[in-house]
N, CA, C and O atoms as a GROMACS GRO file, in nm:
protein
  428
    1UNK      N    1  -4.331  -2.794  -5.137
    1UNK     CA    2  -4.392  -2.749  -5.015
    1UNK      C    3  -4.327  -2.815  -4.893
    1UNK      O    4  -4.298  -2.748  -4.794
    2UNK      N    5  -4.304  -2.945  -4.900
    2UNK     CA    6  -4.242  -3.016  -4.789
    2UNK      C    7  -4.098  -2.969  -4.771
    2UNK      O    8  -4.050  -2.954  -4.659
    3UNK      N    9  -4.031  -2.947  -4.882
    3UNK     CA   10  -3.892  -2.901  -4.876
    3UNK      C   11  -3.882  -2.766  -4.805
    3UNK      O   12  -3.786  -2.745  -4.731
    4UNK      N   13  -3.975  -2.675  -4.826
    4UNK     CA   14  -3.977  -2.543  -4.763
    4UNK      C   15  -3.993  -2.554  -4.612
    4UNK      O   16  -3.929  -2.480  -4.538
    5UNK      N   17  -4.079  -2.645  -4.565
    5UNK     CA   18  -4.099  -2.662  -4.421
    5UNK      C   19  -3.975  -2.723  -4.356
    5UNK      O   20  -3.940  -2.687  -4.244
    6UNK      N   21  -3.909  -2.813  -4.424
    6UNK     CA   22  -3.788  -2.876  -4.370
    6UNK      C   23  -3.677  -2.774  -4.355
    6UNK      O   24  -3.607  -2.772  -4.253
    7UNK      N   25  -3.659  -2.689  -4.454
    7UNK     CA   26  -3.556  -2.585  -4.448
    7UNK      C   27  -3.587  -2.485  -4.337
    7UNK      O   28  -3.498  -2.438  -4.268
    8UNK      N   29  -3.715  -2.454  -4.322
    8UNK     CA   30  -3.757  -2.362  -4.218
    8UNK      C   31  -3.731  -2.422  -4.080
    8UNK      O   32  -3.683  -2.352  -3.990
    9UNK      N   33  -3.762  -2.548  -4.063
    9UNK     CA   34  -3.737  -2.616  -3.935
    9UNK      C   35  -3.587  -2.622  -3.905
    9UNK      O   36  -3.546  -2.605  -3.790
   10UNK      N   37  -3.507  -2.644  -4.007
   10UNK     CA   38  -3.362  -2.650  -3.990
   10UNK      C   39  -3.309  -2.513  -3.946
   10UNK      O   40  -3.223  -2.506  -3.858
   11UNK      N   41  -3.359  -2.406  -4.006
   11UNK     CA   42  -3.317  -2.271  -3.968
   11UNK      C   43  -3.356  -2.241  -3.824
   11UNK      O   44  -3.278  -2.183  -3.748
   12UNK      N   45  -3.478  -2.281  -3.785
   12UNK     CA   46  -3.524  -2.260  -3.648
   12UNK      C   47  -3.434  -2.333  -3.548
   12UNK      O   48  -3.396  -2.278  -3.445
   13UNK      N   49  -3.400  -2.457  -3.581
   13UNK     CA   50  -3.312  -2.536  -3.495
   13UNK      C   51  -3.174  -2.472  -3.484
   13UNK      O   52  -3.115  -2.468  -3.376
   14UNK      N   53  -3.124  -2.422  -3.595
   14UNK     CA   54  -2.993  -2.357  -3.595
   14UNK      C   55  -2.996  -2.231  -3.509
   14UNK      O   56  -2.903  -2.207  -3.432
   15UNK      N   57  -3.100  -2.152  -3.520
   15UNK     CA   58  -3.114  -2.031  -3.440
   15UNK      C   59  -3.121  -2.065  -3.291
   15UNK      O   60  -3.058  -1.998  -3.209
   16UNK      N   61  -3.197  -2.168  -3.257
   16UNK     CA   62  -3.208  -2.209  -3.116
   16UNK      C   63  -3.072  -2.257  -3.063
   16UNK      O   64  -3.034  -2.226  -2.950
   17UNK      N   65  -3.001  -2.331  -3.145
   17UNK     CA   66  -2.869  -2.380  -3.104
   17UNK      C   67  -2.773  -2.264  -3.082
   17UNK      O   68  -2.700  -2.261  -2.983
   18UNK      N   69  -2.773  -2.169  -3.174
   18UNK     CA   70  -2.686  -2.053  -3.161
   18UNK      C   71  -2.723  -1.973  -3.036
   18UNK      O   72  -2.635  -1.929  -2.962
   19UNK      N   73  -2.852  -1.955  -3.012
   19UNK     CA   74  -2.897  -1.882  -2.893
   19UNK      C   75  -2.855  -1.955  -2.765
   19UNK      O   76  -2.813  -1.892  -2.668
   20UNK      N   77  -2.868  -2.086  -2.765
   20UNK     CA   78  -2.829  -2.165  -2.648
   20UNK      C   79  -2.678  -2.155  -2.622
   20UNK      O   80  -2.636  -2.136  -2.508
   21UNK      N   81  -2.599  -2.166  -2.726
   21UNK     CA   82  -2.453  -2.155  -2.712
   21UNK      C   83  -2.416  -2.016  -2.662
   21UNK      O   84  -2.329  -2.002  -2.577
   22UNK      N   85  -2.480  -1.913  -2.716
   22UNK     CA   86  -2.452  -1.776  -2.672
   22UNK      C   87  -2.490  -1.757  -2.525
   22UNK      O   88  -2.416  -1.693  -2.450
   23UNK      N   89  -2.603  -1.812  -2.484
   23UNK     CA   90  -2.646  -1.800  -2.344
   23UNK      C   91  -2.549  -1.871  -2.250
   23UNK      O   92  -2.515  -1.819  -2.144
   24UNK      N   93  -2.503  -1.989  -2.288
   24UNK     CA   94  -2.407  -2.063  -2.206
   24UNK      C   95  -2.275  -1.987  -2.199
   24UNK      O   96  -2.214  -1.978  -2.092
   25UNK      N   97  -2.230  -1.934  -2.311
   25UNK     CA   98  -2.104  -1.857  -2.313
   25UNK      C   99  -2.115  -1.733  -2.224
   25UNK      O  100  -2.021  -1.699  -2.153
   26UNK      N  101  -2.229  -1.667  -2.228
   26UNK     CA  102  -2.251  -1.550  -2.144
   26UNK      C  103  -2.250  -1.588  -1.997
   26UNK      O  104  -2.190  -1.520  -1.915
   27UNK      N  105  -2.317  -1.698  -1.963
   27UNK     CA  106  -2.321  -1.743  -1.824
   27UNK      C  107  -2.182  -1.778  -1.773
   27UNK      O  108  -2.146  -1.743  -1.660
   28UNK      N  109  -2.104  -1.846  -1.854
   28UNK     CA  110  -1.967  -1.881  -1.814
   28UNK      C  111  -1.882  -1.755  -1.797
   28UNK      O  112  -1.804  -1.745  -1.702
   29UNK      N  113  -1.896  -1.660  -1.887
   29UNK     CA  114  -1.821  -1.535  -1.878
   29UNK      C  115  -1.857  -1.459  -1.750
   29UNK      O  116  -1.769  -1.406  -1.682
   30UNK      N  117  -1.985  -1.452  -1.719
   30UNK     CA  118  -2.029  -1.384  -1.597
   30UNK      C  119  -1.976  -1.454  -1.473
   30UNK      O  120  -1.937  -1.388  -1.376
   31UNK      N  121  -1.974  -1.587  -1.475
   31UNK     CA  122  -1.923  -1.662  -1.360
   31UNK      C  123  -1.775  -1.632  -1.338
   31UNK      O  124  -1.734  -1.610  -1.224
   32UNK      N  125  -1.695  -1.629  -1.445
   32UNK     CA  126  -1.553  -1.598  -1.431
   32UNK      C  127  -1.532  -1.455  -1.382
   32UNK      O  128  -1.444  -1.430  -1.300
   33UNK      N  129  -1.612  -1.362  -1.431
   33UNK     CA  130  -1.600  -1.222  -1.388
   33UNK      C  131  -1.635  -1.209  -1.240
   33UNK      O  132  -1.567  -1.137  -1.166
   34UNK      N  133  -1.739  -1.278  -1.196
   34UNK     CA  134  -1.781  -1.275  -1.055
   34UNK      C  135  -1.671  -1.332  -0.966
   34UNK      O  136  -1.640  -1.276  -0.861
   35UNK      N  137  -1.612  -1.443  -1.009
   35UNK     CA  138  -1.505  -1.507  -0.932
   35UNK      C  139  -1.384  -1.415  -0.921
   35UNK      O  140  -1.324  -1.404  -0.814
   36UNK      N  141  -1.347  -1.350  -1.030
   36UNK     CA  142  -1.233  -1.258  -1.028
   36UNK      C  143  -1.260  -1.139  -0.936
   36UNK      O  144  -1.170  -1.094  -0.866
   37UNK      N  145  -1.382  -1.089  -0.936
   37UNK     CA  146  -1.417  -0.977  -0.849
   37UNK      C  147  -1.411  -1.019  -0.702
   37UNK      O  148  -1.366  -0.941  -0.618
   38UNK      N  149  -1.454  -1.140  -0.671
   38UNK     CA  150  -1.449  -1.188  -0.533
   38UNK      C  151  -1.305  -1.205  -0.485
   38UNK      O  152  -1.274  -1.172  -0.370
   39UNK      N  153  -1.219  -1.254  -0.570
   39UNK     CA  154  -1.078  -1.270  -0.533
   39UNK      C  155  -1.016  -1.134  -0.505
   39UNK      O  156  -0.942  -1.117  -0.408
   40UNK      N  157  -1.046  -1.037  -0.588
   40UNK     CA  158  -0.993  -0.902  -0.569
   40UNK      C  159  -1.047  -0.841  -0.440
   40UNK      O  160  -0.973  -0.774  -0.368
   41UNK      N  161  -1.175  -0.862  -0.411
   41UNK     CA  162  -1.235  -0.808  -0.288
   41UNK      C  163  -1.171  -0.870  -0.164
   41UNK      O  164  -1.147  -0.801  -0.066
   42UNK      N  165  -1.143  -1.000  -0.168
   42UNK     CA  166  -1.077  -1.066  -0.055
   42UNK      C  167  -0.937  -1.009  -0.034
   42UNK      O  168  -0.896  -0.986   0.080
   43UNK      N  169  -0.865  -0.987  -0.140
   43UNK     CA  170  -0.730  -0.932  -0.129
   43UNK      C  171  -0.735  -0.790  -0.072
   43UNK      O  172  -0.653  -0.754   0.013
   44UNK      N  173  -0.829  -0.710  -0.117
   44UNK     CA  174  -0.843  -0.574  -0.065
   44UNK      C  175  -0.883  -0.575   0.082
   44UNK      O  176  -0.835  -0.493   0.160
   45UNK      N  177  -0.970  -0.669   0.119
   45UNK     CA  178  -1.010  -0.681   0.260
   45UNK      C  179  -0.892  -0.717   0.348
   45UNK      O  180  -0.876  -0.661   0.456
   46UNK      N  181  -0.809  -0.810   0.303
   46UNK     CA  182  -0.691  -0.849   0.380
   46UNK      C  183  -0.595  -0.732   0.395
   46UNK      O  184  -0.537  -0.711   0.501
   47UNK      N  185  -0.578  -0.656   0.289
   47UNK     CA  186  -0.491  -0.539   0.294
   47UNK      C  187  -0.545  -0.435   0.393
   47UNK      O  188  -0.469  -0.373   0.467
   48UNK      N  189  -0.676  -0.415   0.394
   48UNK     CA  190  -0.738  -0.320   0.486
   48UNK      C  191  -0.719  -0.363   0.631
   48UNK      O  192  -0.692  -0.280   0.718
   49UNK      N  193  -0.733  -0.493   0.657
   49UNK     CA  194  -0.713  -0.544   0.793
   49UNK      C  195  -0.568  -0.524   0.835
   49UNK      O  196  -0.541  -0.480   0.947
   50UNK      N  197  -0.475  -0.555   0.746
   50UNK     CA  198  -0.332  -0.536   0.778
   50UNK      C  199  -0.302  -0.389   0.808
   50UNK      O  200  -0.231  -0.358   0.903
   51UNK      N  201  -0.356  -0.299   0.726
   51UNK     CA  202  -0.334  -0.156   0.750
   51UNK      C  203  -0.392  -0.111   0.883
   51UNK      O  204  -0.332  -0.030   0.952
   52UNK      N  205  -0.509  -0.163   0.920
   52UNK     CA  206  -0.571  -0.128   1.048
   52UNK      C  207  -0.485  -0.177   1.165
   52UNK      O  208  -0.467  -0.105   1.263
   53UNK      N  209  -0.431  -0.298   1.155
   53UNK     CA  210  -0.345  -0.351   1.260
   53UNK      C  211  -0.218  -0.267   1.272
   53UNK      O  212  -0.177  -0.232   1.383
   54UNK      N  213  -0.157  -0.236   1.160
   54UNK     CA  214  -0.034  -0.156   1.163
   54UNK      C  215  -0.060  -0.014   1.216
   54UNK      O  216   0.022   0.040   1.290
   55UNK      N  217  -0.174   0.045   1.179
   55UNK     CA  218  -0.208   0.178   1.230
   55UNK      C  219  -0.226   0.175   1.381
   55UNK      O  220  -0.179   0.265   1.451
   56UNK      N  221  -0.294   0.073   1.432
   56UNK     CA  222  -0.313   0.060   1.577
   56UNK      C  223  -0.180   0.038   1.647
   56UNK      O  224  -0.157   0.094   1.755
   57UNK      N  225  -0.091  -0.041   1.588
   57UNK     CA  226   0.041  -0.063   1.648
   57UNK      C  227   0.122   0.066   1.650
   57UNK      O  228   0.190   0.095   1.748
   58UNK      N  229   0.115   0.144   1.543
   58UNK     CA  230   0.186   0.272   1.537
   58UNK      C  231   0.131   0.369   1.642
   58UNK      O  232   0.206   0.442   1.707
   59UNK      N  233  -0.001   0.370   1.657
   59UNK     CA  234  -0.062   0.457   1.757
   59UNK      C  235  -0.017   0.416   1.897
   59UNK      O  236   0.015   0.502   1.979
   60UNK      N  237  -0.014   0.287   1.923
   60UNK     CA  238   0.032   0.237   2.052
   60UNK      C  239   0.177   0.278   2.077
   60UNK      O  240   0.211   0.322   2.187
   61UNK      N  241   0.262   0.265   1.976
   61UNK     CA  242   0.402   0.304   1.991
   61UNK      C  243   0.416   0.453   2.018
   61UNK      O  244   0.502   0.495   2.095
   62UNK      N  245   0.332   0.534   1.955
   62UNK     CA  246   0.338   0.678   1.975
   62UNK      C  247   0.292   0.717   2.115
   62UNK      O  248   0.349   0.806   2.177
   63UNK      N  249   0.188   0.650   2.164
   63UNK     CA  250   0.132   0.683   2.295
   63UNK      C  251   0.216   0.625   2.409
   63UNK      O  252   0.245   0.694   2.506
   64UNK      N  253   0.254   0.498   2.397
   64UNK     CA  254   0.319   0.428   2.507
   64UNK      C  255   0.471   0.420   2.493
   64UNK      O  256   0.539   0.383   2.588
   65UNK      N  257   0.524   0.451   2.377
   65UNK     CA  258   0.668   0.446   2.357
   65UNK      C  259   0.722   0.310   2.318
   65UNK      O  260   0.843   0.292   2.309
   66UNK      N  261   0.633   0.214   2.296
   66UNK     CA  262   0.676   0.079   2.256
   66UNK      C  263   0.565   0.014   2.174
   66UNK      O  264   0.447   0.043   2.192
   67UNK      N  265   0.607  -0.073   2.085
   67UNK     CA  266   0.508  -0.148   2.007
   67UNK      C  267   0.445  -0.256   2.095
   67UNK      O  268   0.512  -0.312   2.182
   68UNK      N  269   0.318  -0.285   2.074
   68UNK     CA  270   0.253  -0.388   2.156
   68UNK      C  271   0.310  -0.527   2.127
   68UNK      O  272   0.358  -0.554   2.017
   69UNK      N  273   0.303  -0.612   2.228
   69UNK     CA  274   0.360  -0.746   2.213
   69UNK      C  275   0.264  -0.845   2.148
   69UNK      O  276   0.305  -0.952   2.103
   70UNK      N  277   0.135  -0.809   2.143
   70UNK     CA  278   0.038  -0.903   2.085
   70UNK      C  279  -0.078  -0.830   2.019
   70UNK      O  280  -0.104  -0.713   2.046
   71UNK      N  281  -0.144  -0.902   1.933
   71UNK     CA  282  -0.264  -0.849   1.867
   71UNK      C  283  -0.376  -0.832   1.968
   71UNK      O  284  -0.455  -0.738   1.959
   72UNK      N  285  -0.383  -0.922   2.064
   72UNK     CA  286  -0.486  -0.916   2.167
   72UNK      C  287  -0.478  -0.784   2.245
   72UNK      O  288  -0.581  -0.726   2.282
   73UNK      N  289  -0.357  -0.736   2.271
   73UNK     CA  290  -0.338  -0.609   2.341
   73UNK      C  291  -0.401  -0.495   2.262
   73UNK      O  292  -0.467  -0.408   2.319
   74UNK      N  293  -0.380  -0.495   2.132
   74UNK     CA  294  -0.439  -0.390   2.047
   74UNK      C  295  -0.591  -0.399   2.048
   74UNK      O  296  -0.659  -0.296   2.050
   75UNK      N  297  -0.645  -0.520   2.046
   75UNK     CA  298  -0.790  -0.538   2.048
   75UNK      C  299  -0.850  -0.491   2.180
   75UNK      O  300  -0.959  -0.433   2.182
   76UNK      N  301  -0.780  -0.516   2.290
   76UNK     CA  302  -0.833  -0.480   2.422
   76UNK      C  303  -0.816  -0.332   2.456
   76UNK      O  304  -0.906  -0.273   2.516
   77UNK      N  305  -0.704  -0.273   2.418
   77UNK     CA  306  -0.674  -0.137   2.462
   77UNK      C  307  -0.688  -0.028   2.356
   77UNK      O  308  -0.698   0.090   2.390
   78UNK      N  309  -0.690  -0.066   2.230
   78UNK     CA  310  -0.695   0.035   2.124
   78UNK      C  311  -0.817   0.022   2.033
   78UNK      O  312  -0.825   0.088   1.930
   79UNK      N  313  -0.911  -0.062   2.070
   79UNK     CA  314  -1.037  -0.072   1.996
   79UNK      C  315  -1.026  -0.137   1.860
   79UNK      O  316  -1.116  -0.121   1.776
   80UNK      N  317  -0.919  -0.209   1.836
   80UNK     CA  318  -0.903  -0.278   1.708
   80UNK      C  319  -1.001  -0.395   1.703
   80UNK      O  320  -1.009  -0.475   1.796
   81UNK      N  321  -1.074  -0.404   1.594
   81UNK     CA  322  -1.168  -0.515   1.574
   81UNK      C  323  -1.127  -0.590   1.449
   81UNK      O  324  -1.123  -0.533   1.339
   82UNK      N  325  -1.096  -0.718   1.466
   82UNK     CA  326  -1.054  -0.803   1.355
   82UNK      C  327  -1.153  -0.918   1.344
   82UNK      O  328  -1.183  -0.983   1.444
   83UNK      N  329  -1.202  -0.942   1.226
   83UNK     CA  330  -1.293  -1.054   1.202
   83UNK      C  331  -1.208  -1.180   1.185
   83UNK      O  332  -1.160  -1.211   1.075
   84UNK      N  333  -1.191  -1.253   1.295
   84UNK     CA  334  -1.106  -1.372   1.292
   84UNK      C  335  -1.171  -1.488   1.217
   84UNK      O  336  -1.104  -1.585   1.182
   85UNK      N  337  -1.300  -1.479   1.191
   85UNK     CA  338  -1.368  -1.583   1.112
   85UNK      C  339  -1.331  -1.573   0.964
   85UNK      O  340  -1.324  -1.674   0.895
   86UNK      N  341  -1.308  -1.451   0.917
   86UNK     CA  342  -1.278  -1.429   0.775
   86UNK      C  343  -1.129  -1.417   0.744
   86UNK      O  344  -1.087  -1.440   0.631
   87UNK      N  345  -1.049  -1.380   0.845
   87UNK     CA  346  -0.906  -1.356   0.821
   87UNK      C  347  -0.820  -1.424   0.927
   87UNK      O  348  -0.853  -1.425   1.045
   88UNK      N  349  -0.711  -1.481   0.881
   88UNK     CA  350  -0.610  -1.535   0.971
   88UNK      C  351  -0.500  -1.430   0.982
   88UNK      O  352  -0.437  -1.393   0.883
   89UNK      N  353  -0.479  -1.381   1.104
   89UNK     CA  354  -0.383  -1.273   1.126
   89UNK      C  355  -0.264  -1.328   1.205
   89UNK      O  356  -0.281  -1.386   1.313
   90UNK      N  357  -0.145  -1.308   1.151
   90UNK     CA  358  -0.022  -1.345   1.220
   90UNK      C  359   0.046  -1.216   1.262
   90UNK      O  360   0.084  -1.134   1.179
   91UNK      N  361   0.063  -1.200   1.394
   91UNK     CA  362   0.125  -1.079   1.450
   91UNK      C  363   0.250  -1.124   1.525
   91UNK      O  364   0.241  -1.194   1.626
   92UNK      N  365   0.366  -1.083   1.476
   92UNK     CA  366   0.492  -1.122   1.539
   92UNK      C  367   0.568  -0.997   1.579
   92UNK      O  368   0.609  -0.916   1.495
   93UNK      N  369   0.587  -0.982   1.711
   93UNK     CA  370   0.663  -0.869   1.763
   93UNK      C  371   0.801  -0.919   1.805
   93UNK      O  372   0.812  -1.004   1.892
   94UNK      N  373   0.904  -0.866   1.743
   94UNK     CA  374   1.042  -0.907   1.773
   94UNK      C  375   1.093  -0.837   1.899
   94UNK      O  376   1.146  -0.900   1.989
   95UNK      N  377   1.075  -0.706   1.903
   95UNK     CA  378   1.118  -0.626   2.017
   95UNK      C  379   1.024  -0.507   2.028
   95UNK      O  380   0.952  -0.475   1.934
   96UNK      N  381   1.026  -0.442   2.145
   96UNK     CA  382   0.931  -0.332   2.166
   96UNK      C  383   0.966  -0.207   2.086
   96UNK      O  384   0.883  -0.118   2.070
   97UNK      N  385   1.090  -0.200   2.034
   97UNK     CA  386   1.128  -0.082   1.955
   97UNK      C  387   1.132  -0.110   1.805
   97UNK      O  388   1.175  -0.025   1.727
   98UNK      N  389   1.085  -0.229   1.763
   98UNK     CA  390   1.084  -0.268   1.622
   98UNK      C  391   0.939  -0.291   1.580
   98UNK      O  392   0.865  -0.361   1.649
   99UNK      N  393   0.898  -0.233   1.467
   99UNK     CA  394   0.759  -0.257   1.422
   99UNK      C  395   0.732  -0.406   1.404
   99UNK      O  396   0.819  -0.482   1.360
  100UNK      N  397   0.611  -0.448   1.437
  100UNK     CA  398   0.578  -0.591   1.426
  100UNK      C  399   0.564  -0.635   1.281
  100UNK      O  400   0.544  -0.554   1.191
  101UNK      N  401   0.574  -0.764   1.262
  101UNK     CA  402   0.547  -0.824   1.131
  101UNK      C  403   0.402  -0.870   1.132
  101UNK      O  404   0.362  -0.950   1.217
  102UNK      N  405   0.324  -0.820   1.038
  102UNK     CA  406   0.181  -0.854   1.032
  102UNK      C  407   0.150  -0.916   0.897
  102UNK      O  408   0.178  -0.857   0.793
  103UNK      N  409   0.093  -1.036   0.901
  103UNK     CA  410   0.051  -1.105   0.779
  103UNK      C  411  -0.096  -1.138   0.794
  103UNK      O  412  -0.136  -1.198   0.894
  104UNK      N  413  -0.176  -1.099   0.696
  104UNK     CA  414  -0.321  -1.126   0.699
  104UNK      C  415  -0.356  -1.207   0.575
  104UNK      O  416  -0.325  -1.168   0.463
  105UNK      N  417  -0.422  -1.320   0.598
  105UNK     CA  418  -0.464  -1.408   0.488
  105UNK      C  419  -0.615  -1.431   0.498
  105UNK      O  420  -0.666  -1.460   0.606
  106UNK      N  421  -0.686  -1.418   0.387
  106UNK     CA  422  -0.829  -1.453   0.389
  106UNK      C  423  -0.845  -1.604   0.412
  106UNK      O  424  -0.766  -1.684   0.362
  107UNK      N  425  -0.946  -1.640   0.487
  107UNK     CA  426  -0.971  -1.783   0.512
  107UNK      C  427  -1.050  -1.843   0.400
  107UNK      O  428  -1.081  -1.962   0.402
   0.00000   0.00000   0.00000
């Protein structure tokens, strides 16, 4: 009788341990998946900001005949809105007839 209760308790402990390990493994897997999704979202956001800046620069060149000399000009005259808190934008204009170099990095 005592032997039966001991074996039963051992099985219960084993089941609890397996359940705990499975729960921890699931939590770790979800955390890695969440982190990977956030990294991908940041990269897509940076690409969207870069495309918006380049589109505004192209529009400016089409309307005015020259590429703008600064990002601030696009923000003031072409309605470009850039979230400078979330993205670091480097806008380098070499000449008015050459498309600018735009680099966007998530902060």
